[in-house]
XYZ file of C-alpha atoms in Angstrom:
707
model
C 49.310 9.203 -32.981
C 48.147 10.148 -29.693
C 44.977 9.977 -27.936
C 42.808 11.627 -25.560
C 42.124 10.955 -22.019
C 38.845 9.420 -21.244
C 37.531 6.858 -18.870
C 34.388 5.078 -17.945
C 30.937 5.618 -19.278
C 32.270 7.146 -22.406
C 33.889 10.465 -21.497
C 37.383 11.698 -21.030
C 38.418 12.722 -17.607
C 40.274 15.554 -19.143
C 41.018 18.043 -16.517
C 41.451 15.365 -13.930
C 43.741 13.284 -16.044
C 45.850 15.973 -17.709
C 48.458 16.020 -14.952
C 48.399 12.252 -14.871
C 49.098 12.083 -18.575
C 52.102 14.382 -18.297
C 53.529 12.380 -15.376
C 52.894 8.899 -16.674
C 53.390 9.337 -20.385
C 57.032 8.489 -19.745
C 56.106 4.833 -20.030
C 56.647 5.459 -23.753
C 58.268 2.954 -26.029
C 61.972 3.030 -26.716
C 62.848 5.283 -29.582
C 63.048 2.754 -32.350
C 63.379 5.428 -34.989
C 62.260 3.751 -38.128
C 64.777 5.502 -40.299
C 65.472 2.217 -42.012
C 62.117 0.546 -41.559
C 59.525 0.982 -44.252
C 55.998 0.053 -43.376
C 54.504 -2.392 -45.818
C 50.785 -2.765 -46.393
C 50.655 -6.220 -47.861
C 49.091 -7.584 -51.012
C 45.426 -7.466 -51.811
C 43.531 -10.478 -50.551
C 41.377 -12.538 -52.890
C 37.618 -12.181 -52.703
C 36.157 -15.622 -52.134
C 32.614 -14.773 -53.214
C 30.932 -11.740 -54.522
C 28.822 -9.403 -52.448
C 25.088 -9.169 -52.917
C 24.060 -6.464 -55.354
C 22.250 -4.672 -52.555
C 23.067 -5.209 -48.902
C 22.890 -3.392 -45.608
C 25.870 -1.311 -44.447
C 28.189 -2.115 -41.524
C 29.598 0.694 -39.416
C 32.501 0.435 -36.969
C 32.539 2.678 -33.899
C 35.825 3.161 -32.000
C 35.673 4.891 -28.629
C 38.243 7.136 -27.010
C 40.482 5.945 -24.230
C 44.054 7.138 -24.759
C 46.573 4.343 -24.808
C 43.832 1.862 -23.950
C 42.524 2.476 -27.455
C 45.379 0.306 -28.746
C 42.873 -2.510 -28.152
C 41.027 -1.283 -31.275
C 43.824 -2.718 -33.414
C 43.293 -6.183 -31.957
C 39.564 -5.994 -32.651
C 40.178 -4.905 -36.253
C 42.477 -7.916 -36.717
C 39.608 -10.224 -35.810
C 37.131 -8.394 -38.061
C 39.589 -8.753 -40.947
C 39.982 -12.458 -40.137
C 36.228 -12.900 -40.098
C 35.854 -11.136 -43.442
C 33.432 -8.461 -42.238
C 32.961 -5.735 -44.863
C 33.467 -2.318 -43.239
C 31.401 0.356 -44.943
C 32.036 3.301 -42.632
C 33.913 4.253 -39.460
C 33.185 6.732 -36.674
C 35.595 7.416 -33.825
C 36.552 9.692 -30.975
C 40.070 10.577 -29.780
C 42.202 7.441 -30.035
C 39.309 5.874 -31.905
C 39.507 8.723 -34.420
C 43.230 8.108 -34.966
C 42.901 4.351 -35.431
C 39.721 4.778 -37.468
C 41.096 7.596 -39.633
C 44.205 5.640 -40.574
C 42.200 2.497 -41.222
C 39.832 4.417 -43.492
C 42.677 5.312 -45.885
C 44.161 1.840 -46.106
C 46.438 1.216 -43.133
C 45.267 -2.275 -42.162
C 45.422 -3.711 -38.642
C 48.742 -5.512 -39.079
C 50.480 -2.390 -40.363
C 48.990 -0.209 -37.629
C 50.261 -2.745 -35.109
C 53.743 -2.084 -36.544
C 53.218 1.689 -36.601
C 52.263 2.056 -32.924
C 55.091 -0.204 -31.774
C 57.701 1.800 -33.689
C 56.856 5.170 -32.181
C 58.867 6.958 -29.540
C 55.814 8.061 -27.596
C 57.844 10.026 -25.086
C 59.079 12.145 -27.974
C 55.717 12.341 -29.768
C 54.024 13.786 -26.703
C 56.372 16.764 -26.645
C 57.207 19.560 -29.032
C 60.928 18.824 -28.957
C 62.961 18.514 -32.114
C 64.233 15.047 -32.814
C 67.666 14.475 -31.283
C 69.261 13.776 -34.662
C 67.847 16.879 -36.320
C 69.579 19.321 -33.946
C 73.055 20.711 -33.786
C 75.177 20.049 -30.724
C 74.139 23.193 -28.861
C 70.418 22.436 -29.122
C 70.902 18.763 -28.226
C 72.551 19.740 -24.975
C 69.790 22.255 -24.333
C 67.144 19.562 -24.810
C 68.824 17.495 -22.086
C 68.671 20.411 -19.657
C 65.184 21.866 -19.627
C 61.906 20.234 -18.712
C 59.723 22.544 -20.768
C 60.448 24.912 -23.645
C 57.907 27.217 -25.281
C 58.305 29.819 -28.014
C 56.288 32.984 -28.647
C 56.286 35.169 -31.713
C 56.710 38.780 -30.704
C 53.797 40.993 -31.736
C 51.734 38.066 -33.058
C 48.617 36.605 -31.489
C 49.434 33.017 -32.433
C 46.041 31.854 -31.260
C 46.586 28.514 -32.972
C 49.547 27.853 -30.686
C 47.891 28.804 -27.400
C 45.703 27.080 -24.878
C 47.753 23.997 -24.058
C 51.096 22.910 -22.645
C 51.836 20.812 -25.732
C 51.279 22.207 -29.208
C 51.272 18.716 -30.687
C 53.964 19.557 -33.242
C 55.353 16.051 -33.420
C 51.925 14.452 -33.449
C 50.963 16.687 -36.359
C 54.109 15.633 -38.236
C 53.251 11.978 -37.698
C 49.616 12.403 -38.764
C 50.635 14.354 -41.871
C 53.177 11.697 -42.778
C 50.725 8.840 -42.416
C 47.914 10.630 -44.253
C 50.033 11.553 -47.271
C 47.740 11.841 -50.264
C 44.858 13.056 -48.097
C 46.396 16.272 -46.790
C 44.045 18.630 -48.641
C 40.552 19.502 -47.490
C 38.166 16.837 -48.725
C 34.852 15.091 -48.165
C 35.490 12.180 -45.763
C 32.708 10.242 -47.497
C 35.070 10.012 -50.477
C 37.771 8.203 -48.507
C 38.279 4.503 -49.314
C 36.126 3.893 -46.237
C 33.816 6.806 -45.316
C 34.884 8.277 -41.991
C 33.794 10.741 -39.307
C 35.227 11.772 -35.972
C 34.028 13.796 -33.014
C 35.452 16.917 -31.374
C 34.065 19.316 -28.771
C 33.620 23.024 -29.394
C 34.373 24.539 -25.995
C 33.074 27.944 -27.053
C 29.507 26.709 -26.528
C 30.145 23.150 -25.238
C 28.673 21.516 -28.336
C 29.641 18.462 -30.300
C 31.278 18.963 -33.679
C 31.415 16.040 -36.094
C 34.106 16.108 -38.768
C 32.715 14.819 -42.075
C 35.103 16.871 -44.193
C 38.280 18.930 -43.982
C 41.925 17.934 -43.559
C 42.060 14.395 -42.173
C 45.160 14.926 -40.005
C 43.649 18.079 -38.506
C 40.395 16.290 -37.719
C 42.219 13.495 -35.878
C 44.351 16.044 -34.033
C 41.261 17.982 -32.905
C 39.478 14.848 -31.725
C 42.313 13.959 -29.304
C 43.218 17.462 -28.035
C 43.068 17.035 -24.257
C 42.045 20.407 -22.786
C 44.899 22.090 -20.976
C 47.398 19.476 -22.127
C 47.222 19.925 -25.916
C 46.640 23.117 -27.844
C 43.076 23.202 -29.244
C 42.411 23.191 -32.983
C 40.768 26.403 -34.159
C 38.288 26.186 -37.024
C 36.482 29.416 -37.813
C 34.880 30.622 -34.598
C 35.193 27.199 -32.978
C 37.844 26.061 -30.498
C 37.942 22.279 -30.770
C 39.198 19.837 -28.146
C 38.822 16.149 -27.370
C 35.493 14.754 -28.546
C 35.224 12.582 -25.450
C 33.895 15.573 -23.541
C 30.631 15.261 -25.465
C 30.505 11.902 -27.233
C 33.160 9.348 -26.441
C 31.353 6.497 -28.199
C 29.758 7.988 -31.364
C 27.415 5.200 -32.442
C 24.802 7.852 -33.252
C 27.230 9.441 -35.720
C 27.711 6.080 -37.448
C 23.946 5.642 -37.639
C 23.526 9.087 -39.200
C 26.137 8.127 -41.814
C 23.900 5.274 -42.937
C 25.035 2.305 -40.858
C 22.430 -0.446 -40.683
C 24.510 -2.596 -38.356
C 27.004 -1.245 -35.821
C 29.997 -3.053 -34.337
C 31.335 -0.937 -31.491
C 34.486 -1.105 -29.370
C 34.748 0.517 -25.940
C 37.723 0.520 -23.563
C 36.252 2.295 -20.542
C 36.814 1.101 -16.996
C 33.878 0.529 -14.617
C 32.561 3.490 -12.605
C 34.346 4.279 -9.374
C 32.758 3.284 -6.101
C 32.461 5.480 -3.028
C 35.636 3.939 -1.601
C 37.534 4.776 -4.803
C 36.559 8.452 -4.790
C 39.264 9.686 -2.466
C 41.136 12.163 -4.680
C 40.161 15.429 -6.332
C 41.102 14.046 -9.746
C 38.996 10.941 -9.221
C 35.973 12.939 -8.109
C 36.254 15.324 -11.056
C 36.618 12.428 -13.483
C 33.554 10.745 -12.032
C 31.531 13.957 -12.410
C 32.448 14.084 -16.098
C 31.578 10.416 -16.567
C 28.206 10.812 -14.906
C 27.513 13.869 -17.032
C 27.992 11.767 -20.197
C 26.269 8.671 -18.897
C 22.969 9.068 -20.709
C 24.473 9.571 -24.167
C 26.853 6.657 -23.691
C 23.971 4.364 -22.690
C 21.854 5.543 -25.615
C 24.657 4.822 -28.070
C 25.247 1.384 -26.615
C 21.548 0.669 -27.071
C 21.802 1.109 -30.865
C 24.913 -1.065 -31.130
C 24.411 -4.529 -32.602
C 27.700 -6.046 -31.432
C 29.298 -4.265 -28.468
C 32.889 -5.351 -27.796
C 33.895 -4.100 -24.362
C 37.624 -4.684 -23.865
C 38.826 -5.188 -20.293
C 41.595 -2.598 -19.838
C 41.892 -2.828 -16.053
C 45.467 -2.322 -14.933
C 46.325 -0.001 -17.808
C 46.221 3.765 -17.938
C 45.190 6.146 -20.676
C 48.832 7.214 -20.873
C 50.579 3.841 -20.688
C 52.476 3.534 -23.974
C 55.122 1.060 -22.913
C 55.837 -1.825 -25.308
C 54.432 -4.284 -22.795
C 51.225 -2.252 -22.390
C 50.739 -1.849 -26.146
C 51.290 -5.559 -26.706
C 48.897 -6.542 -23.940
C 46.159 -4.121 -24.985
C 46.244 -5.219 -28.631
C 46.102 -8.831 -27.476
C 43.188 -8.116 -25.112
C 41.293 -6.466 -27.942
C 41.831 -9.514 -30.121
C 40.811 -11.910 -27.356
C 37.647 -9.971 -26.520
C 36.631 -9.800 -30.185
C 37.088 -13.573 -30.507
C 34.513 -14.021 -27.745
C 32.035 -12.418 -30.163
C 33.084 -14.574 -33.115
C 29.745 -16.338 -33.423
C 27.910 -12.994 -33.421
C 30.274 -11.643 -36.077
C 29.760 -14.651 -38.346
C 26.000 -14.434 -37.775
C 26.148 -10.835 -38.948
C 27.767 -11.999 -42.187
C 24.807 -14.311 -42.760
C 22.380 -11.441 -42.175
C 24.270 -9.516 -44.822
C 23.878 -12.395 -47.238
C 27.657 -12.959 -47.382
C 29.288 -16.363 -47.453
C 31.488 -17.336 -44.516
C 34.508 -17.648 -46.829
C 34.242 -14.090 -48.090
C 37.242 -11.855 -47.423
C 37.168 -8.208 -48.549
C 40.112 -6.921 -50.538
C 42.667 -5.169 -48.412
C 42.963 -1.475 -48.899
C 46.256 0.240 -49.472
C 47.172 3.821 -48.610
C 48.516 6.158 -51.215
C 51.862 4.884 -52.537
C 53.610 8.014 -51.324
C 52.394 7.342 -47.755
C 54.454 4.164 -47.529
C 57.457 5.942 -46.060
C 59.747 5.474 -43.063
C 58.310 6.784 -39.833
C 61.351 8.914 -39.177
C 61.575 12.389 -37.716
C 65.318 12.720 -38.092
C 64.964 15.312 -40.801
C 67.415 18.166 -40.597
C 65.735 21.438 -41.421
C 67.750 24.311 -42.732
C 68.757 26.824 -40.098
C 67.004 30.085 -40.903
C 66.007 33.189 -39.013
C 62.391 33.207 -37.813
C 59.941 35.223 -39.957
C 59.094 37.306 -36.874
C 60.968 38.210 -33.708
C 60.857 35.135 -31.477
C 61.034 34.644 -27.702
C 61.847 31.161 -26.380
C 61.365 30.379 -22.694
C 62.634 27.263 -20.895
C 62.182 25.858 -17.388
C 64.300 23.217 -15.673
C 63.670 21.640 -12.253
C 65.772 19.061 -10.451
C 66.309 17.412 -7.086
C 69.360 15.592 -5.833
C 70.898 14.745 -2.486
C 73.687 17.279 -2.994
C 71.689 20.283 -4.211
C 68.258 19.353 -2.793
C 66.010 21.482 -5.022
C 67.110 23.685 -7.903
C 65.233 25.724 -10.523
C 66.665 27.111 -13.750
C 64.960 29.586 -16.083
C 66.177 30.612 -19.517
C 64.891 33.075 -22.070
C 66.142 33.687 -25.618
C 65.209 36.563 -27.925
C 65.841 35.923 -31.647
C 65.685 38.810 -34.038
C 64.099 38.265 -37.442
C 65.907 41.191 -39.057
C 69.406 40.769 -37.634
C 71.473 37.584 -37.050
C 71.502 38.315 -33.328
C 70.278 36.370 -30.291
C 70.028 37.593 -26.700
C 69.648 35.151 -23.838
C 69.371 35.313 -20.053
C 69.592 32.502 -17.496
C 68.707 32.385 -13.802
C 69.450 29.447 -11.540
C 68.021 29.237 -8.016
C 69.099 26.762 -5.365
C 71.899 26.279 -2.917
C 74.180 27.774 -5.540
C 72.832 30.777 -7.422
C 73.708 31.676 -11.001
C 72.622 34.504 -13.287
C 73.921 35.236 -16.750
C 73.327 37.120 -19.981
C 74.681 36.411 -23.458
C 74.578 38.222 -26.790
C 75.366 36.178 -29.910
C 76.047 37.481 -33.406
C 75.880 34.840 -36.144
C 77.105 36.216 -39.461
C 76.832 32.650 -40.802
C 74.621 29.741 -39.719
C 77.686 27.850 -38.441
C 79.754 30.796 -37.131
C 79.243 33.061 -34.147
C 80.718 35.841 -32.022
C 79.524 36.070 -28.403
C 79.720 38.480 -25.489
C 78.535 37.281 -22.097
C 78.478 37.890 -18.363
C 77.851 35.343 -15.576
C 77.473 35.680 -11.825
C 77.733 32.671 -9.507
C 77.290 32.422 -5.775
C 79.015 29.214 -4.696
C 78.870 27.408 -1.382
C 81.475 24.625 -1.487
C 82.337 21.964 1.100
C 85.814 20.439 0.840
C 85.988 17.045 2.550
C 88.626 14.591 3.723
C 87.721 10.919 4.223
C 84.059 11.859 4.163
C 84.344 14.623 6.775
C 84.298 18.370 6.145
C 87.701 20.047 6.223
C 86.477 23.484 5.321
C 83.659 25.410 3.713
C 84.151 28.358 1.404
C 81.478 30.784 0.204
C 82.326 33.189 -2.582
C 80.968 35.177 -5.519
C 82.355 34.578 -8.978
C 81.979 37.181 -11.735
C 82.895 36.327 -15.325
C 82.865 38.290 -18.582
C 83.754 36.454 -21.784
C 84.196 37.346 -25.430
C 84.154 34.591 -28.047
C 86.083 35.924 -30.999
C 85.681 32.981 -33.351
C 83.148 30.231 -32.866
C 81.966 27.324 -35.022
C 78.714 25.478 -34.316
C 77.845 22.699 -36.742
C 76.167 19.280 -36.633
C 78.376 17.463 -34.098
C 81.131 19.999 -33.522
C 81.611 23.175 -31.533
C 84.941 25.015 -31.530
C 85.841 28.526 -30.403
C 88.540 30.956 -29.320
C 87.718 33.287 -26.461
C 89.081 35.640 -23.811
C 87.746 35.820 -20.244
C 87.895 37.977 -17.163
C 87.195 36.315 -13.805
C 86.850 37.917 -10.398
C 86.513 35.947 -7.145
C 85.129 37.632 -4.037
C 85.266 35.495 -0.871
C 82.602 36.082 1.745
C 83.053 33.203 4.199
C 85.650 30.600 5.168
C 84.911 27.977 7.826
C 87.599 25.446 8.747
C 87.417 22.294 10.865
C 89.158 21.814 14.203
C 91.680 19.544 12.471
C 92.997 22.505 10.477
C 94.745 25.665 11.578
C 93.865 29.097 10.179
C 97.113 29.178 8.224
C 96.453 25.955 6.332
C 94.397 27.754 3.698
C 94.401 31.359 2.596
C 91.926 32.846 0.171
C 92.092 36.409 -1.072
C 89.976 38.249 -3.607
C 91.596 38.098 -7.016
C 90.949 38.492 -10.724
C 92.273 36.713 -13.816
C 92.537 37.318 -17.554
C 92.703 34.156 -19.644
C 92.810 33.004 -23.257
C 90.856 29.866 -24.245
C 90.706 27.405 -27.110
C 87.898 24.851 -26.964
C 86.805 21.858 -29.089
C 83.696 19.765 -28.409
C 82.667 16.837 -30.617
C 79.631 14.655 -29.900
C 78.113 11.947 -32.123
C 76.336 9.997 -29.368
C 72.853 8.812 -30.288
C 71.334 9.781 -26.945
C 72.238 12.494 -24.522
C 71.349 10.527 -21.383
C 71.890 6.842 -22.114
C 73.914 6.529 -25.328
C 74.409 3.167 -27.000
C 76.530 4.343 -29.933
C 78.783 7.217 -30.850
C 81.684 9.117 -29.335
C 82.280 12.277 -27.349
C 85.473 14.331 -27.229
C 86.099 17.557 -25.333
C 89.375 19.461 -25.069
C 90.129 22.930 -23.700
C 93.345 24.863 -23.248
C 93.555 28.085 -21.225
C 96.449 30.451 -20.534
C 95.738 32.400 -17.339
C 97.199 35.750 -16.273
C 96.342 38.657 -13.998
C 97.401 41.434 -16.402
C 96.908 39.894 -19.874
C 100.527 38.672 -19.966
C 101.795 37.537 -16.549
C 100.650 36.221 -13.198
C 102.171 37.643 -9.987
C 105.161 38.878 -11.945
C 105.831 35.467 -13.485
C 104.683 33.738 -16.625
C 101.048 32.842 -16.569
C 99.870 29.321 -15.818
C 98.153 26.875 -18.169
C 95.075 24.707 -17.790
C 94.571 21.680 -20.040
C 91.478 19.507 -19.758
C 90.219 16.686 -21.975
C 87.600 13.962 -22.121
C 87.083 11.064 -24.505
C 84.441 8.365 -24.327
C 83.055 5.802 -26.724
C 79.937 3.648 -26.559
C 80.067 0.050 -27.797
C 76.833 -1.970 -28.012
C 77.696 -5.523 -26.943
C 74.136 -6.812 -27.183
C 70.772 -5.139 -27.734
C 70.525 -4.531 -23.983
C 74.180 -4.136 -22.938
C 76.501 -1.227 -23.778
C 80.095 -0.740 -22.630
C 81.471 2.774 -22.418
C 85.181 3.364 -21.729
C 86.193 6.916 -20.871
C 89.437 8.840 -20.269
C 89.372 12.264 -18.691
C 91.573 14.643 -16.741
C 92.768 18.155 -16.068
C 96.391 19.270 -15.792
C 97.752 22.600 -14.492
C 101.217 23.930 -15.335
C 102.950 26.959 -13.867
C 105.072 28.232 -10.988
C 102.066 29.487 -9.025
C 98.585 27.919 -9.086
C 95.941 29.673 -6.975
C 93.706 27.419 -4.873
C 90.521 28.603 -6.592
C 91.758 27.238 -9.971
C 92.876 23.822 -8.696
C 91.006 20.622 -9.566
C 88.010 19.861 -7.378
C 87.718 16.053 -7.328
C 84.387 14.454 -6.441
C 80.681 14.532 -7.230
C 78.854 12.919 -10.120
C 78.884 15.663 -12.777
C 81.508 17.497 -14.791
C 81.572 21.161 -13.860
C 78.280 20.904 -12.004
C 79.035 24.058 -10.032
C 82.712 24.656 -10.772
C 84.190 24.323 -14.233
C 87.188 22.525 -12.735
C 85.057 19.919 -10.945
C 86.209 16.384 -11.865
C 83.594 13.721 -11.012
C 84.545 10.439 -9.412
C 82.360 7.383 -8.802
C 81.788 6.825 -5.099
C 82.647 10.391 -4.066
C 79.479 12.309 -3.366
C 81.340 15.505 -2.483
C 84.667 17.142 -3.248
C 87.362 15.106 -1.491
C 90.583 16.446 -2.962
C 92.049 19.569 -4.543
C 95.129 18.986 -6.668
C 96.884 20.436 -9.684
C 97.055 17.195 -11.649
C 94.281 14.692 -12.222
C 93.846 11.875 -14.768
C 91.288 9.070 -14.681
C 89.991 6.152 -16.688
C 86.483 4.797 -16.309
C 84.483 1.864 -17.616
C 80.701 1.987 -17.509
C 78.397 -0.952 -18.220
C 74.846 0.083 -19.149
C 72.091 -2.527 -19.097
C 68.743 -1.489 -20.570
C 66.228 -3.716 -18.803
C 63.160 -2.286 -20.569
C 62.424 0.763 -22.663
C 63.050 3.268 -19.895
C 64.757 1.225 -17.177
C 68.549 1.208 -16.893
C 71.092 -0.326 -14.549
C 74.524 1.306 -14.593
C 77.784 0.052 -13.125
C 80.917 2.217 -13.082
C 84.473 1.463 -12.092
C 87.046 4.226 -12.189
C 90.740 4.541 -11.370
C 92.533 7.885 -11.029
C 95.862 9.430 -10.205
C 96.204 12.882 -8.735
C 98.999 14.954 -7.294
C 100.542 18.361 -6.934
C 103.017 18.013 -9.809
C 103.037 15.999 -12.995
C 106.366 14.309 -12.218
C 105.043 12.778 -9.003
C 101.611 11.892 -10.380
C 102.362 8.166 -10.131
C 104.089 8.212 -6.763
C 101.051 6.645 -5.111
C 98.692 3.859 -6.033
C 95.505 4.659 -7.929
C 92.398 5.999 -6.260
C 89.558 3.560 -6.975
C 85.843 4.142 -7.167
C 82.768 1.964 -7.798
C 79.132 2.787 -8.312
C 75.937 0.803 -8.985
C 72.849 2.736 -9.988
C 69.331 2.359 -11.282
C 67.679 5.009 -13.469
C 64.247 5.412 -14.967
C 63.960 7.691 -18.003
C 61.051 10.115 -17.982
C 60.100 13.182 -19.992
C 61.122 15.161 -16.903
C 64.628 13.747 -16.984
C 66.224 10.709 -15.354
C 64.989 9.522 -11.980
C 67.337 7.236 -10.134
C 69.539 6.308 -7.246
C 73.141 5.141 -7.001
C 75.261 3.491 -4.326
C 78.999 4.052 -4.531
C 82.263 3.470 -2.704
C 85.713 4.992 -3.138
C 89.068 4.225 -1.576
C 89.534 7.970 -1.049
C 86.593 8.450 1.321
C 86.583 4.790 2.478
C 82.863 4.927 3.106
C 79.723 4.261 1.030
C 77.928 7.089 -0.750
C 74.248 7.155 -1.631
C 72.905 9.499 -4.277
C 69.358 10.282 -5.486
C 68.583 12.295 -8.606
C 65.314 13.549 -10.125
C 65.474 15.646 -13.280
C 67.960 16.794 -15.889
C 71.448 17.973 -15.023
C 72.127 21.718 -15.014
């Protein structure tokens, strides 16, 4: 259920507003997945008096306007209350979505429930639902900003021409139009319906009077450049607001004698308002459509113009939806006397109430996308490309690119990853999957690391080195919430630069090029309901490694062992408050532990740049390197609104050179208070922390997903 972008005088400011939509759509409602909520349509209302044998027909016209079109629902509530018989509906973009659903029986009250239950941030992407993915793909979704797939050797014209294919919107439309999914004459719907699209091949208007209802609605709201167009024969169809954002003329051609129209456009911009390229372009489009908009208003009997000032075409927050529906209802009530007068003209008694329509019984289903599809090979060779971008005060700017090639004939995937930033990474991986839940992998990774080691907030030394790794996963399991594998690795460290502070002498640290052979066993379990801000579920990670330099020993002695583990659980205390205790640590055992394998304590992320990096609240950079580290943390997560979160963390840790003296000193304490805003581009937030280790405050800013 999405809508097109249009403003003012009846046209969408498509090209101007496309970027705005993608940036601001993150005001979406919280994912209240209606897996357990069934939408009811209510009982049929009684008809107080009969209709005249012959009467004139009433048409409803619903304009485009993106999220502002939610006001249509409020207007329809008033028309139902007044008992106005609706004989036909014409709409554009959001008006086509509201009108199309209403024409098959979804009344205003139920549509109010439908729009409030959607996770709009999810709907406006092509991502799989979080619950429908295995653990590997869930983690991938929380890494990359944009993912697109291409079928090798296929034109796939139907999937080109827009950033968003509209996969999830199509699923929603198909679900809600169950029973009307075949091509049909829209005049045969419970309420005859038509909607408007634009054929950009010749810049002409195309009016849907037949076809597949869901496809017609999807075409009418396809914002050029943002959403993939709908192809029908030789036509390439996009948002109807480009040609006719308020299709009163279409309603008239369908046989409407009286027209009740709803518009949600904002007033034209003044000279002082036209200060941006987007604003100027939008105004040009509005002016271009001015004459048709005015002509259609002239044939409207009751024009309900809802004041949507202060709201954007992409504002789908719960507060915005609630306010817009209410504004639509309030504006329609101002026309109550006109509406009742229209009933008299029709020869209908004031007490008349039309029977409520009901959609097909099979359409009354949960609005739930958590449907697990069977894992199968693609019918054709497939290439999947992903892009991730982030900014933080530690890394500044980083870019990560990933490409995956999936063979249709063989159970084999090939992937390559490139990360650019202060720390560079490049890797390639070949995966053989003889079974959908089993895999064998061979990979290579190169990392260029630039690491600052601090003491009390001041740099002790800087080390720059190259890290080469080859790994072979001999037995791997990848199922719903569990990943487990056995692997062997070869690591080579090549040091290129070592800078030490004046407080240290050259002999305090020695780094020499070296290589290691290691054996690994790994288990990763994750049942959390959200990858960024979970409110339920648990996560458990454990890894054991035996490290050598010749497959059996290290420096003539037994090899050394690395054991790391993490456990955390989310407990919802109230609807807004979640407590999350966590235990984590990494322990090293052996007679000789090289410095490059020791724990790096500090930062906000596990293994952000080094797999042995142990985060600690209040430490913005690595402040300690030790063989033994254990910590316990408690996080309180307060969800202020749909996408606004306040996080407080308190953590206590013990670290030392040997396990037996781990508790010789008091615990290292850390505290952090942060605010985060969830967007489709990843979390945006800032955090202020303090730790007893650095004994100074730390400020951190983050924009984008972690990688």
